[in-house]
C-alpha positions as a Markdown table, in Angstrom:
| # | Residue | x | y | z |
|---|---|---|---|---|
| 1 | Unk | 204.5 | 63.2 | 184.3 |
| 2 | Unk | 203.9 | 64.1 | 188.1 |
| 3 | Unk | 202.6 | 60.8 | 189.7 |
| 4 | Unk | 199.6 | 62.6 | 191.0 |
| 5 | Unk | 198.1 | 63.2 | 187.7 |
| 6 | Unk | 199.3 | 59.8 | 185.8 |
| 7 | Unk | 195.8 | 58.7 | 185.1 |
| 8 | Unk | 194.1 | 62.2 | 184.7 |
| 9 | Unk | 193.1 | 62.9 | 180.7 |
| 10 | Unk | 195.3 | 66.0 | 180.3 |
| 11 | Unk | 195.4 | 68.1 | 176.7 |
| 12 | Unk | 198.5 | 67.9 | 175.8 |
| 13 | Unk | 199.2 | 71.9 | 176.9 |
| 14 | Unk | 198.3 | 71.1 | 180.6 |
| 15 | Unk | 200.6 | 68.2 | 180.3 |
| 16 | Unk | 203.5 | 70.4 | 179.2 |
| 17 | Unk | 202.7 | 73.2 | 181.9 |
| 18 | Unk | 202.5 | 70.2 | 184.8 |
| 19 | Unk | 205.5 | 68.9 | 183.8 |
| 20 | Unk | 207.3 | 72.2 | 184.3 |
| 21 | Unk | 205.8 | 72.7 | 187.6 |
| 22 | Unk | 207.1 | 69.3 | 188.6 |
| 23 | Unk | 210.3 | 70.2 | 187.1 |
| 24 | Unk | 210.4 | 73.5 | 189.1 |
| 25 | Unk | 209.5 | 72.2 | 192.0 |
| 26 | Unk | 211.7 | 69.2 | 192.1 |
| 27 | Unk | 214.9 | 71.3 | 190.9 |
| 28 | Unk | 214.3 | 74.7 | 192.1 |
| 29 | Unk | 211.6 | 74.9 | 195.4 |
| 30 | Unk | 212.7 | 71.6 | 197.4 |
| 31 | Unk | 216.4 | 72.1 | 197.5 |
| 32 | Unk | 215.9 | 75.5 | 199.5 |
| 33 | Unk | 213.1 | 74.5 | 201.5 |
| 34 | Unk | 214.6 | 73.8 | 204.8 |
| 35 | Unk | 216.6 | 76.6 | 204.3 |
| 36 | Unk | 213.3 | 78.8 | 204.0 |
| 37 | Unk | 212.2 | 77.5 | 206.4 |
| 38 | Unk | 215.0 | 78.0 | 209.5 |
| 39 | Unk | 215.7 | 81.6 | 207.7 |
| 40 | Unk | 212.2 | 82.5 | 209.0 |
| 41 | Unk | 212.9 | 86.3 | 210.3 |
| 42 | Unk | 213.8 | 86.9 | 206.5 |
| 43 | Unk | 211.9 | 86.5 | 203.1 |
| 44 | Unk | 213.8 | 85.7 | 200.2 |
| 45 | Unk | 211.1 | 86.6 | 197.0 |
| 46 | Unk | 212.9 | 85.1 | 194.9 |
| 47 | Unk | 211.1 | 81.8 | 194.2 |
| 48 | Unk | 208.0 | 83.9 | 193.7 |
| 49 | Unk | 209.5 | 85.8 | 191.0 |
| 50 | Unk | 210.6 | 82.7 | 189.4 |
| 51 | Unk | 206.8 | 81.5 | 189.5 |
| 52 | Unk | 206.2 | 85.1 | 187.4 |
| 53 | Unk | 208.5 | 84.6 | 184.6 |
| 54 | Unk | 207.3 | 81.1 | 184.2 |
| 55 | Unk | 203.7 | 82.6 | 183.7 |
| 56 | Unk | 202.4 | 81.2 | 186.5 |
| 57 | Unk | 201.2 | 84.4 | 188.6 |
| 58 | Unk | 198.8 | 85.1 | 185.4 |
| 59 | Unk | 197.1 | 81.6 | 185.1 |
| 60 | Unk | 193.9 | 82.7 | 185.7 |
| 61 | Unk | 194.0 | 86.5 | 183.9 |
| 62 | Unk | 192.7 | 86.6 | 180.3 |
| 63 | Unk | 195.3 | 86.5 | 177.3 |
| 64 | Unk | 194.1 | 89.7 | 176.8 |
| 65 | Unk | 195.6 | 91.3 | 180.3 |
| 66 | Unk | 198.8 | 89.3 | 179.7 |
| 67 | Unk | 198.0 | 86.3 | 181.4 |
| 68 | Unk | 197.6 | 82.9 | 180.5 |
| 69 | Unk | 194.1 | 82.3 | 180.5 |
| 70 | Unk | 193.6 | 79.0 | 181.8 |
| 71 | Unk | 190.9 | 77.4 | 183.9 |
| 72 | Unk | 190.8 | 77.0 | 187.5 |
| 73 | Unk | 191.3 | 73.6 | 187.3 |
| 74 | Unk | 194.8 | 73.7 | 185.0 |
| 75 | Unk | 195.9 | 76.1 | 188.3 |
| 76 | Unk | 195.1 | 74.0 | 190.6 |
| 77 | Unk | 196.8 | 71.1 | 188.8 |
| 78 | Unk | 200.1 | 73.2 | 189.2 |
| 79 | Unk | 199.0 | 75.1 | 192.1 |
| 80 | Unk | 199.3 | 71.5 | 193.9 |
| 81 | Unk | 202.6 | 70.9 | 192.4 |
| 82 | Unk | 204.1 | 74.1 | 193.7 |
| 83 | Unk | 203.0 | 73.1 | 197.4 |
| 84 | Unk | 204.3 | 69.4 | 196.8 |
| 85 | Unk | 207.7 | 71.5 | 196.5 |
| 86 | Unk | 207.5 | 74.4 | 199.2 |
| 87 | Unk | 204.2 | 75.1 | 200.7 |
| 88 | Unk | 205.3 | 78.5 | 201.3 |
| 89 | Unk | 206.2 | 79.3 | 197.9 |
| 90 | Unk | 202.5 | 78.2 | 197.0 |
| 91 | Unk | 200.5 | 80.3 | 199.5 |
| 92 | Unk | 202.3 | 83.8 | 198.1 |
| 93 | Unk | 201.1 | 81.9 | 194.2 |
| 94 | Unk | 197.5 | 81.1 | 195.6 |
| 95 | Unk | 197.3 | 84.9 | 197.3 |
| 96 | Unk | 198.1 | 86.7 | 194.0 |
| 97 | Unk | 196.0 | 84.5 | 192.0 |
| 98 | Unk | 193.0 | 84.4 | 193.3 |
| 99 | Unk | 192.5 | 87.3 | 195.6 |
| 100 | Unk | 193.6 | 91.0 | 194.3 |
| 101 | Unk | 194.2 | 89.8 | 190.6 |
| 102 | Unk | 190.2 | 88.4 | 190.5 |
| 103 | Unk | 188.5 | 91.5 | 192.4 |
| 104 | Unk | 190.9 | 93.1 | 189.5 |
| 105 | Unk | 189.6 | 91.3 | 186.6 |
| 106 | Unk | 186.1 | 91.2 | 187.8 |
| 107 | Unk | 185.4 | 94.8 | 189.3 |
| 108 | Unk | 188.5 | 97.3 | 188.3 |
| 109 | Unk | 188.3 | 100.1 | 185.5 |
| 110 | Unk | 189.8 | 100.0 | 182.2 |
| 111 | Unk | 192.7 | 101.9 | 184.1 |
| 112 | Unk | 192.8 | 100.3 | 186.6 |
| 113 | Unk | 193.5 | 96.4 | 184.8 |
| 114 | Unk | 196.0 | 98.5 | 182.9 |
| 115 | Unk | 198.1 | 99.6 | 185.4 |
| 116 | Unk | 197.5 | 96.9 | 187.9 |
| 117 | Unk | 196.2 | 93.7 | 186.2 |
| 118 | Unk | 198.7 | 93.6 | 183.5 |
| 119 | Unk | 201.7 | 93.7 | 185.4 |
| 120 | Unk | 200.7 | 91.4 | 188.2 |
| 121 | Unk | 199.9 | 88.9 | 185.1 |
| 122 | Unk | 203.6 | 89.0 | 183.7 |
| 123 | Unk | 204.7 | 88.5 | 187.1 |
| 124 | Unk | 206.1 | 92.1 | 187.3 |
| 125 | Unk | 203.9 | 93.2 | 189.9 |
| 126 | Unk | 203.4 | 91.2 | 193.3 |
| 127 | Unk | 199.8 | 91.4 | 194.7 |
| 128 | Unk | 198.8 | 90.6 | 198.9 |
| 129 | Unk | 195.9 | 90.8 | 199.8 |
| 130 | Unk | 194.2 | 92.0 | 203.7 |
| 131 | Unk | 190.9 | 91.8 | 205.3 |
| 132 | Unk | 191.3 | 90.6 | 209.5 |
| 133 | Unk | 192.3 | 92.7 | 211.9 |
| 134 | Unk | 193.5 | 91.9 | 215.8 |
| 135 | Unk | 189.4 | 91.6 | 216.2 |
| 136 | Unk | 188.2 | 90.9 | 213.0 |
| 137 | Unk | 189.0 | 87.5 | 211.9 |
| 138 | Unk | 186.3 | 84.7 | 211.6 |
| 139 | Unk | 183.5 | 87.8 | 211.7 |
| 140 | Unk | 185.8 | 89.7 | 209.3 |
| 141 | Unk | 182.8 | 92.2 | 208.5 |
| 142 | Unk | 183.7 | 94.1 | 211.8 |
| 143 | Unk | 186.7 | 95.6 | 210.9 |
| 144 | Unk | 187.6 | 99.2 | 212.2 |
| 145 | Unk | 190.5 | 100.4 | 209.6 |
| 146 | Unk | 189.1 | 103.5 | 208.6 |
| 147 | Unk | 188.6 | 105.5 | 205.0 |
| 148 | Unk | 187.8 | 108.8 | 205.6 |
| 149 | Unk | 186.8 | 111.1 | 202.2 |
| 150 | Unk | 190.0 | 114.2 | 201.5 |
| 151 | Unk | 189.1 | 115.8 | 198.3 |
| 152 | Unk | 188.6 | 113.3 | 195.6 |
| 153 | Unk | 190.8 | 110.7 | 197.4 |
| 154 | Unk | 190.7 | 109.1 | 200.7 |
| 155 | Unk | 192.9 | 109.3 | 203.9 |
| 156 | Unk | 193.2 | 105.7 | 205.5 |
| 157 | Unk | 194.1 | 105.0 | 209.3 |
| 158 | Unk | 194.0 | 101.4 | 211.1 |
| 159 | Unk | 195.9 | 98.3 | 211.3 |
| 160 | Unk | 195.6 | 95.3 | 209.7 |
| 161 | Unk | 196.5 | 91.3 | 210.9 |
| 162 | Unk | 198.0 | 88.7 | 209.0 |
| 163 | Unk | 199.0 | 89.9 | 206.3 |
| 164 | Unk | 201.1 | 87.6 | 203.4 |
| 165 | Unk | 203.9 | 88.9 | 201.4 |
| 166 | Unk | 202.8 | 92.6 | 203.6 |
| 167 | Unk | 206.2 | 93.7 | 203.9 |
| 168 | Unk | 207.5 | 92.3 | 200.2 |
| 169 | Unk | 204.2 | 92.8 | 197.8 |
| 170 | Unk | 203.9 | 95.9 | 195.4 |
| 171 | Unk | 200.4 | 96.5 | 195.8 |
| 172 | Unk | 198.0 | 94.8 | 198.6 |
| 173 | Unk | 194.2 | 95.0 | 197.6 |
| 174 | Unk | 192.6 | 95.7 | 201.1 |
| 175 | Unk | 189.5 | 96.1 | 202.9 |
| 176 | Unk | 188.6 | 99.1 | 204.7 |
| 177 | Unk | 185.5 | 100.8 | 206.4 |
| 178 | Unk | 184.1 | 103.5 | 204.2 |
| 179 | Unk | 181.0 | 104.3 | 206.4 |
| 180 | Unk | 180.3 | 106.9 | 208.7 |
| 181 | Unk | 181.8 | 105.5 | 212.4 |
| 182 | Unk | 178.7 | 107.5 | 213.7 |
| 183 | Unk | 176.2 | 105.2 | 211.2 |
| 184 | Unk | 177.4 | 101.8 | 210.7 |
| 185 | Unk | 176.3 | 99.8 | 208.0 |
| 186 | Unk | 177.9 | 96.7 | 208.7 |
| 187 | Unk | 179.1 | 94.1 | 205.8 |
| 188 | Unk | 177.9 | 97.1 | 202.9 |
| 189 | Unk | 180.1 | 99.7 | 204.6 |
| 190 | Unk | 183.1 | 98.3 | 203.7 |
| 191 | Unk | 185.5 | 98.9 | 200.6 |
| 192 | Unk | 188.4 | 97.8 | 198.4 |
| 193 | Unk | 191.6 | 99.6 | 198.2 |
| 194 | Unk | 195.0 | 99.4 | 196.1 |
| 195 | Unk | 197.6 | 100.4 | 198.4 |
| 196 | Unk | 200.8 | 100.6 | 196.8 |
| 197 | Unk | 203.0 | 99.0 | 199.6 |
| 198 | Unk | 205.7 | 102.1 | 198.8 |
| 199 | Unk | 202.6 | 104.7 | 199.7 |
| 200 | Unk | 203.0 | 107.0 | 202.4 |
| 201 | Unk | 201.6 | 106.0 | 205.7 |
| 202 | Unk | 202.0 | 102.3 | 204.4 |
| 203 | Unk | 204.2 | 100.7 | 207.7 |
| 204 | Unk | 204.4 | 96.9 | 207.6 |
| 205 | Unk | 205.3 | 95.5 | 211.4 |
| 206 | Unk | 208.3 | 92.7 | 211.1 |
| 207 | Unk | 208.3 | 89.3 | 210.0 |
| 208 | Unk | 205.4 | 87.2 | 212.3 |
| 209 | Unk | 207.2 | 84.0 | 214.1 |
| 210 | Unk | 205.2 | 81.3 | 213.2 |
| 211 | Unk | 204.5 | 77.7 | 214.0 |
| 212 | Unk | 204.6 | 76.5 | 210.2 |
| 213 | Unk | 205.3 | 78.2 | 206.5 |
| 214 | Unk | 208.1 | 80.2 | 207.6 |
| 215 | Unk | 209.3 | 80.4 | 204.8 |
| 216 | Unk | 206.3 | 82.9 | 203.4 |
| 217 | Unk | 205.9 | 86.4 | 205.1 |
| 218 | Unk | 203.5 | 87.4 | 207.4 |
| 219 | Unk | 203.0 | 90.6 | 208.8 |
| 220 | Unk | 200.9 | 93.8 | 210.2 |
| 221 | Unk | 200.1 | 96.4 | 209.3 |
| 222 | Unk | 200.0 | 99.9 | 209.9 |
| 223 | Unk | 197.9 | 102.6 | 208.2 |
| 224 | Unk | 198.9 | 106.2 | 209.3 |
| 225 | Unk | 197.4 | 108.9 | 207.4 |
| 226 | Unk | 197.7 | 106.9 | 204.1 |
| 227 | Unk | 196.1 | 109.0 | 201.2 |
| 228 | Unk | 194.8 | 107.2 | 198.3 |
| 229 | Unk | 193.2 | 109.1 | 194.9 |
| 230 | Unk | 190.0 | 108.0 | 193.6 |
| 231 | Unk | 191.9 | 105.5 | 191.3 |
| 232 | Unk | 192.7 | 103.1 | 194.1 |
| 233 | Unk | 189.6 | 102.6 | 195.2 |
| 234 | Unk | 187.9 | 99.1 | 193.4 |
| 235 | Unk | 184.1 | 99.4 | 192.6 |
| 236 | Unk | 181.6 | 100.7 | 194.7 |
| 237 | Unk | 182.8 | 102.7 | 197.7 |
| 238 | Unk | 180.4 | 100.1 | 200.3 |
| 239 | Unk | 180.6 | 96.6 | 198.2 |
| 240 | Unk | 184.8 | 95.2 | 199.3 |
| 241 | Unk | 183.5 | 93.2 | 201.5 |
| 242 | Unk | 180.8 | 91.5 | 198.9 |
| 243 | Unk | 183.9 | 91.7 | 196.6 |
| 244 | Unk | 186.5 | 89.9 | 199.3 |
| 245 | Unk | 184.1 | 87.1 | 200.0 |
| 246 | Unk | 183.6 | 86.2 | 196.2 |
| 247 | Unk | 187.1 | 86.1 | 195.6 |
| 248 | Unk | 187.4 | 84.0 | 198.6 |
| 249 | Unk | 185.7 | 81.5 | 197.1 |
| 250 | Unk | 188.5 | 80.8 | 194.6 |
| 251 | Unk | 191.2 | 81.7 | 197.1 |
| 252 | Unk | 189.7 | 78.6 | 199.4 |
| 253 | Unk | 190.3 | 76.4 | 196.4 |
| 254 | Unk | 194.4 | 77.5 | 196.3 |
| 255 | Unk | 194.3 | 76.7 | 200.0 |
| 256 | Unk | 192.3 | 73.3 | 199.0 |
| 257 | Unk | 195.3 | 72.6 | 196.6 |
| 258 | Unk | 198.4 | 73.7 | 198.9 |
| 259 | Unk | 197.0 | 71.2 | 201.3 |
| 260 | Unk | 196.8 | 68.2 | 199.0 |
| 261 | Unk | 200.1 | 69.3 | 197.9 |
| 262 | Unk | 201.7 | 69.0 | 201.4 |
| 263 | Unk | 199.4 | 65.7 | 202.1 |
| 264 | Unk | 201.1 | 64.0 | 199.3 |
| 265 | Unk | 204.6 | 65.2 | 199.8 |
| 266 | Unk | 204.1 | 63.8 | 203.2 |
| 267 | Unk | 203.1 | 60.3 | 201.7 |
| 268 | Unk | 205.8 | 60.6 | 199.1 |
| 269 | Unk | 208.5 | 60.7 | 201.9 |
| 270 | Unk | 206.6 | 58.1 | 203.8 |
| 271 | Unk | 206.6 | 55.6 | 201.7 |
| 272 | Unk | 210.1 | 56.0 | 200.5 |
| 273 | Unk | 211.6 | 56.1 | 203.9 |
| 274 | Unk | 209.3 | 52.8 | 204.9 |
| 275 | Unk | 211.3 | 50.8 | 201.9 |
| 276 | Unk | 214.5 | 52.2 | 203.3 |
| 277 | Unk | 214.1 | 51.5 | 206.9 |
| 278 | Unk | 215.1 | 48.1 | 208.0 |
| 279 | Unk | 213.8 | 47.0 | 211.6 |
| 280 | Unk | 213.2 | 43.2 | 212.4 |
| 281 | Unk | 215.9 | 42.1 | 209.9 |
| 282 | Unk | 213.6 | 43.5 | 207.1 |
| 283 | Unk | 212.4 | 46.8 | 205.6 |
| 284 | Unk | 209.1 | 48.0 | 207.7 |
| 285 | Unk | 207.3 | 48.6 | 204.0 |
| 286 | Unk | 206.5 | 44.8 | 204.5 |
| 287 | Unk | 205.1 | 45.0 | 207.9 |
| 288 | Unk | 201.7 | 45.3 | 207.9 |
| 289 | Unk | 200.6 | 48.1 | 210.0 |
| 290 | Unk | 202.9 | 50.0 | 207.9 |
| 291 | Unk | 201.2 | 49.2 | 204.7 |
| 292 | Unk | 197.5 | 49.6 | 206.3 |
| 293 | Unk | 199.2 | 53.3 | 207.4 |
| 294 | Unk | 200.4 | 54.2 | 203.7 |
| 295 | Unk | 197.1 | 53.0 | 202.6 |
| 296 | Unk | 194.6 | 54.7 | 204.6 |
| 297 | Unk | 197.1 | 58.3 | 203.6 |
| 298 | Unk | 196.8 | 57.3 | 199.6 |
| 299 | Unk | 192.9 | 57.0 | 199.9 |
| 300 | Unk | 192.3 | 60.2 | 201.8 |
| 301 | Unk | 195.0 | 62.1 | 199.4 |
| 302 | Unk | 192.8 | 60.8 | 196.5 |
| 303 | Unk | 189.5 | 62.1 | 197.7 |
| 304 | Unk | 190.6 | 65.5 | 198.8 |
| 305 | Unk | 191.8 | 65.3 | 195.5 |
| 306 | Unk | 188.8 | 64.5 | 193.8 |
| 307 | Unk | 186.7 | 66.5 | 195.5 |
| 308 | Unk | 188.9 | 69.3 | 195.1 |
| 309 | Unk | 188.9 | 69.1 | 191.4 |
| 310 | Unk | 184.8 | 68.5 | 191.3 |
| 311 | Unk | 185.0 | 71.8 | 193.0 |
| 312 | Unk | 187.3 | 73.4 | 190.5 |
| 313 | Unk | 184.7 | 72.3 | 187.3 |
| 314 | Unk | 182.0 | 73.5 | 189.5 |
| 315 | Unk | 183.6 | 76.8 | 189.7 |
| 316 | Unk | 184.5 | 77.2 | 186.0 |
| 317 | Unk | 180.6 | 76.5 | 185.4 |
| 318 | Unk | 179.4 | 79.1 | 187.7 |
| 319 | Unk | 177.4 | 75.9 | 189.5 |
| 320 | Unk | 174.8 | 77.4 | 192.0 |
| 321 | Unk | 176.6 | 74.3 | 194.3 |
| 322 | Unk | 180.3 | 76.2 | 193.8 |
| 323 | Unk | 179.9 | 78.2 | 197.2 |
| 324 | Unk | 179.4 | 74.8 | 199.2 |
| 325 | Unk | 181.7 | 72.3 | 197.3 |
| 326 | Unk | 184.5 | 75.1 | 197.5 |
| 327 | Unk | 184.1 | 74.9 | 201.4 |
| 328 | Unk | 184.1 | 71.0 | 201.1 |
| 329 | Unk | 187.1 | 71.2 | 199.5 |
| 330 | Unk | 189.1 | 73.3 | 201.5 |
| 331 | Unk | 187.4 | 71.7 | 204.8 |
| 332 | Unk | 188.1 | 68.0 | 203.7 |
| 333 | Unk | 192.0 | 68.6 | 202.2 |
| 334 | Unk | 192.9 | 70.9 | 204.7 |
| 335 | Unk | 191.9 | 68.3 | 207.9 |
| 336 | Unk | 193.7 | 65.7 | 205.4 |
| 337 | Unk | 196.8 | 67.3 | 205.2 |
| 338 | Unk | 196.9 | 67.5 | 209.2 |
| 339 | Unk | 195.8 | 63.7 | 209.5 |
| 340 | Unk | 198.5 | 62.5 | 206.7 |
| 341 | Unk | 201.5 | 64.3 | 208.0 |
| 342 | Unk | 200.7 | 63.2 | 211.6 |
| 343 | Unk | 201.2 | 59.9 | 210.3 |
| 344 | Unk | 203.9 | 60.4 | 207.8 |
| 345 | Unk | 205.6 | 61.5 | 211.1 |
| 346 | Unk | 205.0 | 58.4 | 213.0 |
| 347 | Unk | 205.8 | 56.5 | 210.0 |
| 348 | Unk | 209.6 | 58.1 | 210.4 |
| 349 | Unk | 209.5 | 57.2 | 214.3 |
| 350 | Unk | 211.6 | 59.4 | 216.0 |
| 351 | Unk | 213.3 | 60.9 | 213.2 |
| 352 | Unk | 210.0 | 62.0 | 212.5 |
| 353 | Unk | 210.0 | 64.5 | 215.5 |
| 354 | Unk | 213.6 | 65.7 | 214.4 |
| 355 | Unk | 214.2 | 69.0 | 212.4 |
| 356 | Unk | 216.4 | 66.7 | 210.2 |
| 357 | Unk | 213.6 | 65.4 | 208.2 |
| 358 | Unk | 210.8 | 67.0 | 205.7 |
| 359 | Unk | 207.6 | 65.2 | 207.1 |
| 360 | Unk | 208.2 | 67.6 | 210.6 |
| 361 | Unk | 208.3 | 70.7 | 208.8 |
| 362 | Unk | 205.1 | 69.1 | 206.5 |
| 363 | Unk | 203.1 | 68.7 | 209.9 |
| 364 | Unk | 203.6 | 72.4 | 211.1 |
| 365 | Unk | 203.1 | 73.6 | 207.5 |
| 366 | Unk | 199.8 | 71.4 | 207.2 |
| 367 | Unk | 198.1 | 73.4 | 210.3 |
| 368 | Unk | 197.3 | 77.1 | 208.9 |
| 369 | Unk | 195.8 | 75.5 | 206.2 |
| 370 | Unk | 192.7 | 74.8 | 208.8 |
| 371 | Unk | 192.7 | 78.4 | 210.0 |
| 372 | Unk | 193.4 | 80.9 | 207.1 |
| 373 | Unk | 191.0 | 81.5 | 204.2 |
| 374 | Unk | 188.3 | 80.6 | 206.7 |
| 375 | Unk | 188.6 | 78.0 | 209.6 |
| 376 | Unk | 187.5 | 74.4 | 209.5 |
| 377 | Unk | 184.7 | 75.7 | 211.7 |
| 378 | Unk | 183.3 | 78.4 | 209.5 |
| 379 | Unk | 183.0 | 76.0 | 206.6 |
| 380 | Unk | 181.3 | 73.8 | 208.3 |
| 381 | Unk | 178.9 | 76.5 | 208.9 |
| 382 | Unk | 178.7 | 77.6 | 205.2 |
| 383 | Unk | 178.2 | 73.9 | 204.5 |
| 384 | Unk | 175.2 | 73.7 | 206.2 |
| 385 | Unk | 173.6 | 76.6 | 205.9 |
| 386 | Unk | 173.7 | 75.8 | 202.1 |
| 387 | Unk | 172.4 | 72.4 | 202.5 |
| 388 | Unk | 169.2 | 74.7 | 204.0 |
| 389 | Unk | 169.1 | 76.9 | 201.2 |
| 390 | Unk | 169.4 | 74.1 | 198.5 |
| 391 | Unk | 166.5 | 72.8 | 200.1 |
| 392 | Unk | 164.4 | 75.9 | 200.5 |
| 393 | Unk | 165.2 | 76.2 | 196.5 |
| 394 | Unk | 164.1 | 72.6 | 195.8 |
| 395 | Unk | 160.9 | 73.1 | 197.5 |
């Protein structure tokens, strides 16, 4: 049983499917890792693939659409697991199951979960999500990519920023203006496209350089004349962005997850390199600042942990609390993960600051998790402004 979840009360069918996560992670993600992660102008899929046969790019789909039909929390047990092993196998896992295949499930056509949902369930069918743009990314409502009405269909032109798996995906569920340029509406002009990433017009820039994950793709992307039939188009023509920021929701929690996954892989090599390291005549897991270091990481791994997973039953229950505890979450794991590599590296001394050791590549790996899927900033903002609205609702 993965240490993390030792004491947890686990049915015995989420103690079988954490115990293959562990297993894959341990066996399959950590051994390639560092590889990954200094091959970082190429992207090998592979491990993602491997994560779709094992079922786990269908956790959250319905039995009935091929996928597993678990609860958020059972993902986010495994979700964790999978960043414990590679963090940047675990953002392309958290991107397909929460963003494109749950606007899918919640807002596509009979058709459209057919040829789409089914697929992406089984692991066939890779899904990427995009909503910033070069101006667009904290106030994401003011992007400029445009979808213009041909016939039945729709001609899109723009470009689009930070895009995972944008090269390497089959399909990327993105958001688009569908207003008049001449009559803005804002947030309610916006809508939600399928783009096949083999469509016409599709042109994904190169691989981005990047501090941490390197091992994950990101890209741009370029929309030249890219016509879509009516099919592709998710919902209502003006409601993607109301779509993007519900799915959001859920996607903050994968990000919550990847970060308390990285947090405790950091602690994991900590304290095993402490026992090992002799200084003094004596290994430096008996001095005490050491210990007072490992302890202070355990504690703050545990209640990102915990208030991760109060977050995840909130969710399941549709709480009215779900939109703030998400951000909690996300906020409170992600500025862990940064606080407990930083110390995992000083733990290793110097070796800690060498490209030899894990806990360096945890540290830049720990940082995007307080930028994407909204910044540290903006859910502090969302925090508060529900703590307002609670209390307006109490009154």
């Amino acid at each position: 049983m993965p240490r993390s979840h030792a004491g947890a009360r686990l049915t015995d069918e989420q103690r079988e499917i954490l115990i293959l996560a562990r297993r894959f992670a341990e066996q399959e993600l950590r051994p390639g890792a560092r590889l990954r992660d200094e091959s970082e102008e190429a992207f090998d899929r592979s491990p993602v693939d491997k994560l779709g046969e094992l079922g786990f790019l269908g956790m959250l789909i319905p039995e009935k659409y091929d996928g597993l039909g678990l609860d958020m929390l059972t993902y986010l047990y495994v979700l964790e697991e999978i960043a414990w092993g590679d963090p940047s196998v675990a953002v392309s896992m958290s991107v397909h199951n929460s963003l494109p295949t749950q606007t899918l499930l919640r807002y596509g056509t009979a058709e459209q979960k057919e040829r789409w949902l089914k697929p992406m369930a089984r692991g066939e069918i890779l899904g990427a999500f995009s909503l910033s743009e070069a101006d667009a990314g904290s106030d994401a409502a003011a992007i400029t990519s445009q979808a213009v009405r041909d016939g039945d269909g729709w001609l899109l032109n723009g470009a689009k920023m930070w895009v995972t798996n944008g090269a390497s995906a089959d399909v990327i569920l993105m958001m688009v203006r569908t207003d008049d340029p001449h009559d803005r509406r804002g947030s309610k002009g916006i809508g939600a496209f399928l783009v096949p990433t083999g469509a016409d017009g599709y042109i994904p820039g190169k691989k981005e350089r990047k501090m941490g994950l390197r091992g994950s793709e990101t890209v741009a992307a370029t929309l030249q004349d890219l016509y879509l039939g009516p099919e592709h188009l998710i919902g209502e023509p003006g409601q993607g962005f109301r779509y993007a920021l519900e799915a959001l929701e859920g996607g903050r929690l994968g990000i919550a997850a990847q970060a308390v996954g990285i947090a405790e892989a950091a602690l994991d090599y900590a304290r095993d390199y402490a026992e090992q390291r002799v200084q003094f005549g004596r290994s430096i897991s008996r001095l005490q600042g050491i210990q007072f270091k490992l302890a202070d990481m355990a504690t703050r791994v545990e209640a990102s942990r915990g208030l991760l997973y109060r977050a995840a039953l909130s969710y399941d229950a549709d709480e009215p609390r779900k939109r703030k505890l998400s951000s909690m979450a996300k906020l409170h794991a992600s500025e862990t993960a940064m606080w407990v590599t930083r110390q995992a590296v000083q733990v290793f001394g110097g070796y800690g600051y060498s490209r030899e050791y894990p806990v360096e590549r945890l540290f830049r790996d720990a940082k995007v998790t307080e930028i994407y899927e909204g910044t540290s900033e903006i859910h502090r903002m969302i925090i508060a402004r529900e703590l307002y609205l609670e209390r307006g609702n109490n009154q």
